[in-house]
Amino acid sequence: MKTMNYAIIRCICALVIGVLLVVWPEAAIVYLVVTIGVLFLVPGLFSVFGYLVRGRRNEAMFPVIGLGSLLFGVWLMVMPAFFVSSLMYVLGAVLVLAGISQIVNLSAARTWTVVPAAFFVVPVLVLTAGIVVLFNPFTAATVPFLVLGVSSIVYGVSDLINILRFRQKKEPVMPEIEDVVPIEEIKD
């Protein structure tokens, strides 16, 4: 019975997380960047405080990397929207350059071989995706969270239906001791 209760709690958590991601995908992006900031901040704090507590006695070098991690973590936590938009602009530029590069390479290949028009579909889609990201970076950043949210909702609902539909109503039957064949009899 406890196992079924845990499974139902798991389904409810998946549903709640899915709904939150679908309703507020922009907030999910910001919280993800803040979480990454915390992951940079904590080791940096340990490194710098460790140096301050014991470093001067051991004549250890100042932890420059730890300080950088600490400062970068604070920056991510204070300005998460800046990093989301910057990252999306970089991703958009990379997609545009990748699409253009593939189109140029396929066009160059036409000089010595036949390149079917279908080969140009993917590079054009990559180029289009890059342009969309460049002109609308924040919306493009929310799409993965929407997909994750919808997937989480579907998982939670389907698992909850499976649990309720296929739950066991009685304890499974265990074989009696006299029904078990001794190993000696099997060998003979």
XYZ file of N, CA, C and O in Angstrom:
752
model
N 0.817 -1.189 0.000
C 0.000 0.000 0.000
C 0.866 1.259 0.000
O 0.527 2.235 -0.653
N 1.998 1.209 0.737
C 2.876 2.368 0.770
C 3.438 2.671 -0.610
O 3.563 3.826 -0.990
N 3.755 1.616 -1.361
C 4.310 1.803 -2.694
C 3.320 2.541 -3.583
O 3.702 3.425 -4.336
N 2.053 2.191 -3.479
C 1.042 2.865 -4.293
C 0.904 4.334 -3.873
O 0.748 5.208 -4.715
N 0.994 4.616 -2.570
C 0.910 6.002 -2.112
C 2.067 6.824 -2.665
O 1.882 7.960 -3.084
N 3.279 6.245 -2.652
C 4.431 6.960 -3.201
C 4.273 7.188 -4.699
O 4.633 8.245 -5.212
N 3.732 6.218 -5.391
C 3.523 6.361 -6.833
C 2.502 7.461 -7.122
O 2.679 8.243 -8.059
N 1.455 7.536 -6.323
C 0.451 8.587 -6.523
C 1.059 9.958 -6.226
O 0.814 10.921 -6.956
N 1.864 10.051 -5.181
C 2.540 11.319 -4.872
C 3.462 11.711 -6.015
O 3.530 12.876 -6.405
N 4.180 10.736 -6.598
C 5.057 10.997 -7.741
C 4.254 11.549 -8.916
O 4.678 12.513 -9.574
N 3.106 10.976 -9.186
C 2.255 11.444 -10.283
C 1.758 12.863 -10.029
O 1.743 13.690 -10.943
N 1.353 13.132 -8.806
C 0.856 14.467 -8.479
C 1.972 15.494 -8.625
O 1.760 16.586 -9.163
N 3.185 15.146 -8.182
C 4.329 16.059 -8.343
C 4.613 16.323 -9.816
O 4.877 17.465 -10.210
N 4.557 15.283 -10.636
C 4.784 15.453 -12.074
C 3.722 16.360 -12.679
O 4.029 17.216 -13.520
N 2.480 16.194 -12.253
C 1.403 17.051 -12.758
C 1.614 18.502 -12.345
O 1.451 19.419 -13.158
N 1.963 18.732 -11.092
C 2.170 20.101 -10.608
C 3.318 20.762 -11.345
O 3.212 21.906 -11.819
N 4.444 20.043 -11.474
C 5.602 20.601 -12.188
C 5.242 20.879 -13.645
O 5.586 21.929 -14.195
N 4.521 19.962 -14.276
C 4.119 20.163 -15.664
C 3.235 21.374 -15.846
O 3.431 22.174 -16.754
N 2.265 21.535 -14.962
C 1.367 22.694 -15.053
C 2.151 23.989 -14.842
O 1.957 24.975 -15.567
N 3.042 23.999 -13.855
C 3.839 25.205 -13.608
C 4.705 25.559 -14.819
O 4.830 26.731 -15.180
N 5.314 24.546 -15.450
C 6.154 24.811 -16.625
C 5.335 25.311 -17.813
O 5.816 26.131 -18.593
N 4.116 24.821 -17.957
C 3.272 25.264 -19.069
C 2.727 26.668 -18.806
O 2.679 27.504 -19.701
N 2.331 26.938 -17.571
C 1.730 28.237 -17.247
C 2.788 29.342 -17.189
O 2.557 30.451 -17.664
N 3.950 29.059 -16.603
C 4.994 30.079 -16.439
C 6.344 29.617 -16.987
O 7.319 29.470 -16.237
N 6.472 29.412 -18.305
C 7.769 28.956 -18.831
C 8.864 30.018 -18.702
O 10.035 29.683 -18.537
N 8.489 31.294 -18.758
C 9.499 32.353 -18.622
C 10.129 32.326 -17.230
O 11.330 32.502 -17.076
N 9.298 32.108 -16.217
C 9.815 32.023 -14.848
C 10.703 30.802 -14.684
O 11.704 30.851 -13.959
N 10.357 29.713 -15.369
C 11.177 28.501 -15.273
C 12.578 28.759 -15.816
O 13.566 28.275 -15.253
N 12.672 29.528 -16.892
C 13.984 29.848 -17.458
C 14.796 30.653 -16.459
O 15.971 30.375 -16.216
N 14.167 31.650 -15.868
C 14.868 32.507 -14.898
C 15.327 31.682 -13.702
O 16.467 31.794 -13.251
N 14.450 30.819 -13.195
C 14.821 29.995 -12.040
C 15.921 29.000 -12.385
O 16.762 28.692 -11.542
N 15.928 28.516 -13.616
C 17.010 27.622 -14.034
C 18.346 28.355 -14.025
O 19.351 27.836 -13.529
N 18.365 29.570 -14.548
C 19.610 30.359 -14.554
C 20.033 30.694 -13.129
O 21.220 30.613 -12.791
N 19.089 31.022 -12.271
C 19.410 31.311 -10.860
C 19.970 30.051 -10.195
O 20.947 30.127 -9.427
N 19.395 28.900 -10.489
C 19.902 27.646 -9.929
C 21.324 27.380 -10.391
O 22.182 26.955 -9.597
N 21.600 27.627 -11.654
C 22.967 27.473 -12.157
C 23.889 28.458 -11.453
O 25.032 28.126 -11.117
N 23.392 29.653 -11.186
C 24.172 30.629 -10.434
C 24.520 30.121 -9.043
O 25.653 30.276 -8.572
N 23.564 29.498 -8.378
C 23.825 28.921 -7.055
C 24.871 27.822 -7.153
O 25.754 27.700 -6.290
N 24.804 27.023 -8.227
C 25.785 25.943 -8.407
C 27.194 26.482 -8.640
O 28.174 25.794 -8.347
N 27.316 27.678 -9.169
C 28.629 28.326 -9.278
C 29.018 28.997 -7.963
O 30.186 29.015 -7.585
N 28.042 29.573 -7.284
C 28.303 30.345 -6.069
C 28.814 29.477 -4.920
O 29.791 29.837 -4.252
N 28.176 28.347 -4.673
C 28.503 27.526 -3.500
C 29.950 27.044 -3.511
O 30.670 27.241 -2.525
N 30.451 26.435 -4.594
C 31.863 26.020 -4.558
C 32.818 27.205 -4.444
O 33.870 27.105 -3.805
N 32.443 28.331 -5.054
C 33.273 29.524 -4.934
C 33.350 30.012 -3.500
O 34.422 30.405 -3.019
N 32.204 29.989 -2.799
C 32.192 30.378 -1.387
C 33.081 29.461 -0.557
O 33.871 29.929 0.269
N 32.955 28.153 -0.763
C 33.785 27.207 -0.022
C 35.264 27.443 -0.285
O 36.084 27.389 0.627
N 35.593 27.692 -1.524
C 36.987 27.905 -1.893
C 37.563 29.166 -1.242
O 38.639 29.137 -0.642
N 36.842 30.266 -1.352
C 37.340 31.539 -0.801
C 37.359 31.505 0.724
O 38.351 31.899 1.352
N 36.284 31.009 1.346
C 36.272 30.949 2.807
C 37.302 29.951 3.336
O 37.908 30.174 4.385
N 37.480 28.853 2.611
C 38.518 27.895 3.005
C 39.893 28.529 2.997
O 40.713 28.289 3.888
N 40.160 29.363 2.012
C 41.433 30.066 1.952
C 41.559 31.050 3.111
O 42.606 31.136 3.765
N 40.495 31.795 3.353
C 40.544 32.793 4.427
C 40.729 32.148 5.799
O 41.397 32.706 6.660
N 40.150 30.975 6.005
C 40.249 30.315 7.302
C 41.610 29.654 7.500
O 42.244 29.786 8.532
N 42.080 28.919 6.490
C 43.317 28.166 6.676
C 44.406 28.490 5.678
O 45.535 28.047 5.828
N 44.104 29.267 4.673
C 45.063 29.499 3.593
C 46.261 30.335 3.978
O 47.365 30.098 3.523
N 46.068 31.311 4.797
C 47.176 32.199 5.155
C 48.221 31.460 5.983
O 49.399 31.750 5.884
N 47.800 30.529 6.800
C 48.768 29.783 7.603
C 49.613 28.854 6.739
O 50.786 28.657 6.982
N 48.987 28.247 5.727
C 49.694 27.289 4.875
C 50.391 27.954 3.700
O 50.963 27.278 2.863
N 50.321 29.255 3.603
C 50.883 30.019 2.496
C 50.373 29.518 1.148
O 51.119 29.429 0.173
N 49.094 29.157 1.115
C 48.476 28.704 -0.133
C 48.174 29.912 -1.005
O 47.998 31.033 -0.526
N 48.106 29.663 -2.317
C 47.779 30.740 -3.257
C 46.301 31.082 -3.139
O 45.477 30.245 -2.818
N 45.989 32.336 -3.422
C 44.602 32.780 -3.385
C 43.811 32.045 -4.467
O 44.257 31.943 -5.615
N 42.622 31.526 -4.145
C 41.826 30.756 -5.116
C 41.135 31.664 -6.140
O 39.966 32.008 -5.990
N 41.857 32.006 -7.182
C 41.319 32.896 -8.206
C 40.120 32.239 -8.904
O 39.103 32.907 -9.163
N 40.214 30.964 -9.182
C 39.110 30.266 -9.847
C 37.882 30.234 -8.935
O 36.750 30.428 -9.383
N 38.104 30.016 -7.645
C 36.994 30.034 -6.686
C 36.323 31.392 -6.620
O 35.103 31.496 -6.564
N 37.128 32.453 -6.633
C 36.573 33.804 -6.624
C 35.796 34.066 -7.916
O 34.711 34.652 -7.897
N 36.342 33.615 -9.039
C 35.642 33.770 -10.321
C 34.321 33.023 -10.314
O 33.304 33.539 -10.799
N 34.316 31.809 -9.771
C 33.091 31.027 -9.674
C 32.074 31.729 -8.793
O 30.885 31.808 -9.126
N 32.519 32.279 -7.680
C 31.643 33.005 -6.766
C 31.035 34.225 -7.450
O 29.822 34.442 -7.406
N 31.857 35.012 -8.112
C 31.369 36.235 -8.778
C 30.439 35.903 -9.943
O 29.424 36.574 -10.150
N 30.781 34.869 -10.709
C 29.925 34.465 -11.827
C 28.579 33.967 -11.313
O 27.532 34.272 -11.894
N 28.592 33.226 -10.200
C 27.349 32.758 -9.600
C 26.472 33.906 -9.146
O 25.261 33.904 -9.375
N 27.088 34.912 -8.515
C 26.320 36.095 -8.087
C 25.755 36.810 -9.302
O 24.589 37.232 -9.302
N 26.560 36.945 -10.358
C 26.103 37.621 -11.577
C 24.915 36.880 -12.195
O 23.933 37.495 -12.614
N 24.996 35.545 -12.262
C 23.875 34.768 -12.803
C 22.617 34.948 -11.955
O 21.509 35.026 -12.487
N 22.790 35.010 -10.652
C 21.629 35.140 -9.767
C 21.020 36.540 -9.821
O 19.811 36.692 -9.701
N 21.849 37.553 -10.022
C 21.360 38.933 -10.025
C 20.761 39.310 -11.379
O 19.765 40.033 -11.445
N 21.345 38.818 -12.481
C 20.897 39.207 -13.828
C 20.573 37.985 -14.694
O 21.187 37.784 -15.745
N 19.606 37.146 -14.318
C 19.341 35.935 -15.106
C 18.785 36.227 -16.502
O 19.114 35.522 -17.463
N 17.964 37.262 -16.651
C 17.373 37.565 -17.964
C 18.442 37.945 -18.976
O 18.336 37.611 -20.163
N 19.487 38.620 -18.526
C 20.594 38.985 -19.407
C 21.242 37.737 -19.996
O 21.525 37.680 -21.196
N 21.457 36.725 -19.175
C 22.110 35.506 -19.653
C 21.207 34.701 -20.571
O 21.676 34.122 -21.547
N 19.911 34.684 -20.281
C 18.989 33.956 -21.161
C 18.977 34.593 -22.537
O 19.123 33.909 -23.557
N 18.830 35.916 -22.590
C 18.771 36.584 -23.895
C 20.115 36.496 -24.610
O 20.158 36.269 -25.823
N 21.211 36.649 -23.879
C 22.534 36.554 -24.512
C 22.769 35.169 -25.092
O 23.236 35.017 -26.218
N 22.423 34.159 -24.309
C 22.611 32.792 -24.773
C 21.756 32.508 -26.003
O 22.214 31.858 -26.952
N 20.547 33.009 -26.023
C 19.674 32.767 -27.169
C 20.179 33.496 -28.413
O 20.079 32.974 -29.521
N 20.745 34.692 -28.247
C 21.326 35.387 -29.403
C 22.521 34.611 -29.958
O 22.677 34.491 -31.174
N 23.332 34.083 -29.088
C 24.479 33.281 -29.537
C 23.975 32.033 -30.258
O 24.474 31.672 -31.334
N 22.985 31.355 -29.676
C 22.424 30.161 -30.309
C 21.817 30.504 -31.664
O 22.012 29.774 -32.646
N 21.083 31.601 -31.744
C 20.498 32.017 -33.023
C 21.553 32.293 -34.071
O 21.414 31.871 -35.230
N 22.627 32.989 -33.678
C 23.712 33.277 -34.628
C 24.381 31.991 -35.100
O 24.684 31.837 -36.287
N 24.591 31.054 -34.185
C 25.206 29.770 -34.559
C 24.306 29.018 -35.531
O 24.783 28.447 -36.535
N 23.000 29.018 -35.281
C 22.080 28.333 -36.193
C 22.060 28.991 -37.574
O 22.033 28.293 -38.598
N 22.071 30.322 -37.617
C 22.104 31.025 -38.907
C 23.377 30.671 -39.663
O 23.340 30.328 -40.851
N 24.511 30.739 -38.988
C 25.779 30.411 -39.651
C 25.829 28.951 -40.093
O 26.331 28.643 -41.187
N 25.293 28.053 -39.286
C 25.279 26.635 -39.655
C 24.389 26.401 -40.871
O 24.762 25.655 -41.793
N 23.224 27.032 -40.892
C 22.333 26.871 -42.048
C 22.946 27.425 -43.322
O 22.901 26.784 -44.378
N 23.548 28.614 -43.233
C 24.203 29.218 -44.404
C 25.356 28.339 -44.870
O 25.527 28.102 -46.075
N 26.136 27.829 -43.929
C 27.272 26.973 -44.277
C 26.813 25.712 -45.006
O 27.414 25.314 -46.006
N 25.756 25.082 -44.520
C 25.260 23.879 -45.178
C 24.731 24.194 -46.581
O 24.967 23.426 -47.525
N 24.043 25.306 -46.733
C 23.522 25.675 -48.053
C 24.669 25.941 -49.017
O 24.645 25.493 -50.168
N 25.689 26.677 -48.573
C 26.854 26.961 -49.415
C 27.565 25.666 -49.797
O 27.951 25.475 -50.963
N 27.755 24.758 -48.841
C 28.436 23.494 -49.135
C 27.646 22.638 -50.120
O 28.227 22.025 -51.024
N 26.327 22.589 -49.961
C 25.508 21.823 -50.899
C 25.514 22.461 -52.284
O 25.534 21.767 -53.309
N 25.510 23.803 -52.333
C 25.577 24.496 -53.624
C 26.909 24.219 -54.303
O 26.960 24.018 -55.533
N 27.985 24.210 -53.537
C 29.309 23.907 -54.101
C 29.368 22.468 -54.585
O 30.007 22.176 -55.610
N 28.700 21.566 -53.893
C 28.702 20.159 -54.305
C 27.957 19.956 -55.613
O 28.223 18.995 -56.343
N 27.055 20.863 -55.955
C 26.325 20.757 -57.218
C 27.239 20.906 -58.429
O 26.857 20.509 -59.526
N 28.420 21.487 -58.245
C 29.325 21.654 -59.385
C 29.903 20.325 -59.845
O 30.290 20.205 -61.000
N 29.990 19.326 -58.998
C 30.566 18.045 -59.408
C 29.622 16.859 -59.285
O 29.935 15.766 -59.738
N 28.431 17.044 -58.649
C 27.492 15.939 -58.525
C 26.063 16.477 -58.459
O 25.855 17.675 -58.270
N 25.119 15.588 -58.579
C 23.711 15.958 -58.486
C 23.313 15.984 -57.010
O 23.516 15.013 -56.291
N 22.769 17.109 -56.582
C 22.288 17.257 -55.203
C 20.778 17.480 -55.284
O 20.342 18.533 -55.751
N 20.001 16.497 -54.829
C 18.547 16.658 -54.879
C 18.083 17.834 -54.013
O 18.715 18.183 -53.012
N 16.980 18.423 -54.389
C 16.445 19.581 -53.671
C 16.072 19.229 -52.235
O 16.137 20.085 -51.349
N 15.728 17.975 -51.972
C 15.360 17.554 -50.622
C 16.513 17.748 -49.635
O 16.292 17.934 -48.442
N 17.753 17.716 -50.108
C 18.919 17.903 -49.245
C 18.995 19.331 -48.696
O 19.677 19.579 -47.711
N 18.315 20.251 -49.338
C 18.342 21.652 -48.895
C 17.281 21.953 -47.825
O 17.291 23.033 -47.240
N 16.374 21.002 -47.562
C 15.285 21.239 -46.610
C 15.831 21.476 -45.198
O 15.470 22.463 -44.542
N 16.693 20.601 -44.719
C 17.210 20.730 -43.348
C 18.021 22.014 -43.177
O 17.804 22.748 -42.199
N 18.958 22.346 -44.095
C 19.683 23.607 -43.904
C 18.781 24.842 -43.903
O 19.022 25.780 -43.142
N 17.732 24.825 -44.721
C 16.804 25.954 -44.733
C 16.036 26.020 -43.416
O 15.815 27.110 -42.867
N 15.646 24.866 -42.875
C 14.966 24.844 -41.581
C 15.890 25.335 -40.460
O 15.454 26.086 -39.570
N 17.164 24.940 -40.486
C 18.130 25.394 -39.485
C 18.307 26.913 -39.594
O 18.314 27.627 -38.581
N 18.442 27.419 -40.815
C 18.576 28.856 -41.032
C 17.338 29.596 -40.540
O 17.433 30.621 -39.851
N 16.156 29.072 -40.838
C 14.907 29.688 -40.392
C 14.811 29.693 -38.871
O 14.413 30.707 -38.264
N 15.186 28.582 -38.240
C 15.155 28.518 -36.772
C 16.099 29.549 -36.173
O 15.763 30.215 -35.188
N 17.273 29.721 -36.766
C 18.219 30.725 -36.278
C 17.670 32.130 -36.388
O 17.826 32.945 -35.468
N 17.011 32.430 -37.494
C 16.433 33.764 -37.681
C 15.309 34.005 -36.675
O 15.211 35.079 -36.074
N 14.462 32.979 -36.451
C 13.376 33.105 -35.472
C 13.948 33.354 -34.078
O 13.466 34.215 -33.342
N 15.000 32.627 -33.708
C 15.611 32.805 -32.397
C 16.219 34.196 -32.270
O 16.105 34.841 -31.223
N 16.852 34.689 -33.320
C 17.455 36.019 -33.256
C 16.420 37.125 -33.086
O 16.652 38.104 -32.377
N 15.270 36.973 -33.729
C 14.257 38.019 -33.651
C 13.299 37.861 -32.474
O 12.592 38.796 -32.132
N 13.272 36.682 -31.872
C 12.382 36.453 -30.738
C 13.049 35.503 -29.751
O 12.590 34.384 -29.551
N 14.139 35.941 -29.113
C 14.941 35.006 -28.319
C 14.241 34.469 -27.073
O 14.412 33.312 -26.724
N 13.450 35.281 -26.400
C 12.867 34.817 -25.149
C 11.769 33.786 -25.392
O 11.655 32.812 -24.660
N 10.968 33.980 -26.445
C 9.937 32.988 -26.779
C 10.582 31.682 -27.204
O 10.120 30.606 -26.827
N 11.660 31.774 -27.967
C 12.356 30.559 -28.389
C 12.938 29.817 -27.191
O 13.027 28.594 -27.203
N 13.314 30.538 -26.160
C 13.869 29.897 -24.971
C 12.794 29.193 -24.158
O 13.090 28.250 -23.423
N 11.537 29.620 -24.265
C 10.468 29.002 -23.480
C 9.938 27.712 -24.093
O 9.324 26.912 -23.387
N 10.168 27.498 -25.384
C 9.615 26.320 -26.058
C 10.057 25.010 -25.392
O 9.217 24.138 -25.145
N 11.360 24.816 -25.076
C 11.730 23.553 -24.420
C 11.024 23.350 -23.078
O 10.667 22.226 -22.731
N 10.774 24.435 -22.338
C 10.082 24.299 -21.067
C 8.616 23.955 -21.261
O 8.034 23.216 -20.466
N 8.003 24.475 -22.331
C 6.627 24.103 -22.644
C 6.544 22.621 -22.993
O 5.642 21.916 -22.531
N 7.484 22.146 -23.811
C 7.503 20.730 -24.189
C 7.712 19.871 -22.946
O 7.037 18.845 -22.756
N 8.646 20.273 -22.088
C 8.899 19.535 -20.853
C 7.669 19.540 -19.954
O 7.309 18.522 -19.359
N 6.992 20.667 -19.860
C 5.785 20.755 -19.039
C 4.672 19.867 -19.553
O 4.037 19.131 -18.777
N 4.412 19.906 -20.853
C 3.364 19.061 -21.436
C 3.730 17.587 -21.263
O 2.873 16.759 -20.910
N 5.000 17.252 -21.471
C 5.446 15.861 -21.287
C 5.242 15.413 -19.842
O 4.828 14.281 -19.585
N 5.540 16.288 -18.903
C 5.369 15.964 -17.493
C 3.900 15.751 -17.154
O 3.552 14.843 -16.394
N 3.028 16.562 -17.723
C 1.584 16.398 -17.488
C 1.102 15.072 -18.067
O 0.375 14.317 -17.407
N 1.513 14.766 -19.288
C 1.104 13.505 -19.929
C 1.605 12.314 -19.113
O 0.874 11.349 -18.875
N 2.870 12.381 -18.660
C 3.430 11.308 -17.836
C 2.627 11.150 -16.549
O 2.250 10.038 -16.179
N 2.365 12.248 -15.855
C 1.647 12.179 -14.591
C 0.253 11.598 -14.748
O -0.165 10.736 -13.963
N -0.475 12.053 -15.760
C -1.841 11.558 -15.980
C -1.820 10.087 -16.368
O -2.581 9.273 -15.812
N -0.958 9.708 -17.309
C -0.940 8.308 -17.757
C -0.486 7.376 -16.637
O -1.041 6.284 -16.477
N 0.505 7.784 -15.844
C 0.962 6.940 -14.753
C -0.113 6.822 -13.674
O -0.320 5.747 -13.108
N -0.817 7.904 -13.400
C -1.897 7.864 -12.414
C -3.019 6.943 -12.882
O -3.547 6.144 -12.100
N -3.361 7.010 -14.158
C -4.387 6.109 -14.711
C -3.927 4.667 -14.596
O -4.689 3.784 -14.194
N -2.652 4.405 -14.937
C -2.126 3.038 -14.847
C -2.149 2.524 -13.401
O -2.494 1.367 -13.153
N -1.770 3.379 -12.468
C -1.748 2.967 -11.057
C -3.153 2.631 -10.583
O -3.379 1.603 -9.940
N -4.109 3.490 -10.895
C -5.474 3.256 -10.435
C -6.133 2.088 -11.170
O -6.906 1.335 -10.594
N -5.811 1.929 -12.416
C -6.424 0.862 -13.222
C -5.862 -0.512 -12.888
O -6.585 -1.487 -12.860
N -4.564 -0.592 -12.646
C -3.916 -1.888 -12.484
C -3.446 -2.162 -11.057
O -2.588 -2.993 -10.840
N -3.996 -1.451 -10.081
C -3.574 -1.704 -8.700
C -4.054 -3.081 -8.263
O -5.080 -3.577 -8.721
N -3.283 -3.674 -7.357
C -3.637 -5.000 -6.847
C -4.630 -4.841 -5.706
O -4.437 -4.027 -4.813
N -5.653 -5.658 -5.747
C -6.689 -5.553 -4.733
C -6.421 -6.488 -3.556
O -7.008 -6.360 -2.518
N -5.532 -7.456 -3.727
C -5.204 -8.374 -2.638
C -3.721 -8.698 -2.706
O -3.055 -8.440 -3.701
N -3.247 -9.279 -1.649
C -1.836 -9.657 -1.579
C -1.565 -10.778 -2.576
O -2.405 -11.668 -2.782
N -0.377 -10.784 -3.212
C -0.060 -11.870 -4.130
C 0.080 -13.188 -3.372
O 0.482 -13.218 -2.215
N -0.292 -14.282 -4.035
C -0.245 -15.601 -3.427
C 1.194 -16.093 -3.427
O 1.855 -16.123 -4.456
N 1.673 -16.483 -2.251
C 3.024 -17.033 -2.116
C 2.908 -18.551 -2.082
O 1.968 -19.103 -1.504
N 3.862 -19.282 -2.686
C 3.791 -20.751 -2.656
C 4.008 -21.261 -1.229
O 4.734 -20.676 -0.443
N 3.333 -22.353 -0.922
C 3.494 -22.985 0.383
C 4.844 -23.693 0.427
O 5.412 -24.062 -0.604
N 5.341 -23.901 1.628
C 6.647 -24.538 1.808
C 6.647 -25.942 1.217
O 7.604 -26.358 0.581
N 5.545 -26.695 1.376
C 5.543 -28.068 0.858
C 5.456 -28.097 -0.666
O 5.727 -29.118 -1.286
N 5.101 -26.977 -1.312
C 5.042 -26.923 -2.770
C 6.424 -26.730 -3.390
O 6.598 -26.953 -4.574
N 7.402 -26.337 -2.603
C 8.733 -26.088 -3.123
C 9.479 -27.407 -3.203
O 9.528 -28.180 -2.248
N 10.079 -27.692 -4.366
C 10.809 -28.936 -4.584
C 12.235 -28.768 -4.092
O 12.908 -27.799 -4.475
N 12.750 -29.669 -3.248
C 14.134 -29.571 -2.783
C 15.105 -29.730 -3.949
O 14.821 -30.433 -4.926
N 16.247 -29.121 -3.838
C 17.269 -29.151 -4.888
C 17.742 -30.589 -5.135
O 18.015 -30.956 -6.270
N 17.822 -31.415 -4.099
C 18.299 -32.810 -4.256
C 17.408 -33.573 -5.224
O 17.884 -34.379 -6.017
N 16.098 -33.342 -5.162
C 15.185 -34.054 -6.046
C 15.319 -33.606 -7.492
O 15.099 -34.360 -8.414
N 15.712 -32.339 -7.698
C 15.879 -31.819 -9.054
C 17.092 -32.448 -9.703
O 17.093 -32.770 -10.884
N 18.173 -32.670 -8.934
C 19.408 -33.244 -9.479
C 19.214 -34.685 -9.917
O 19.869 -35.135 -10.826
N 18.322 -35.423 -9.275
C 18.140 -36.846 -9.590
C 17.358 -37.072 -10.820
O 16.972 -36.749 -11.700
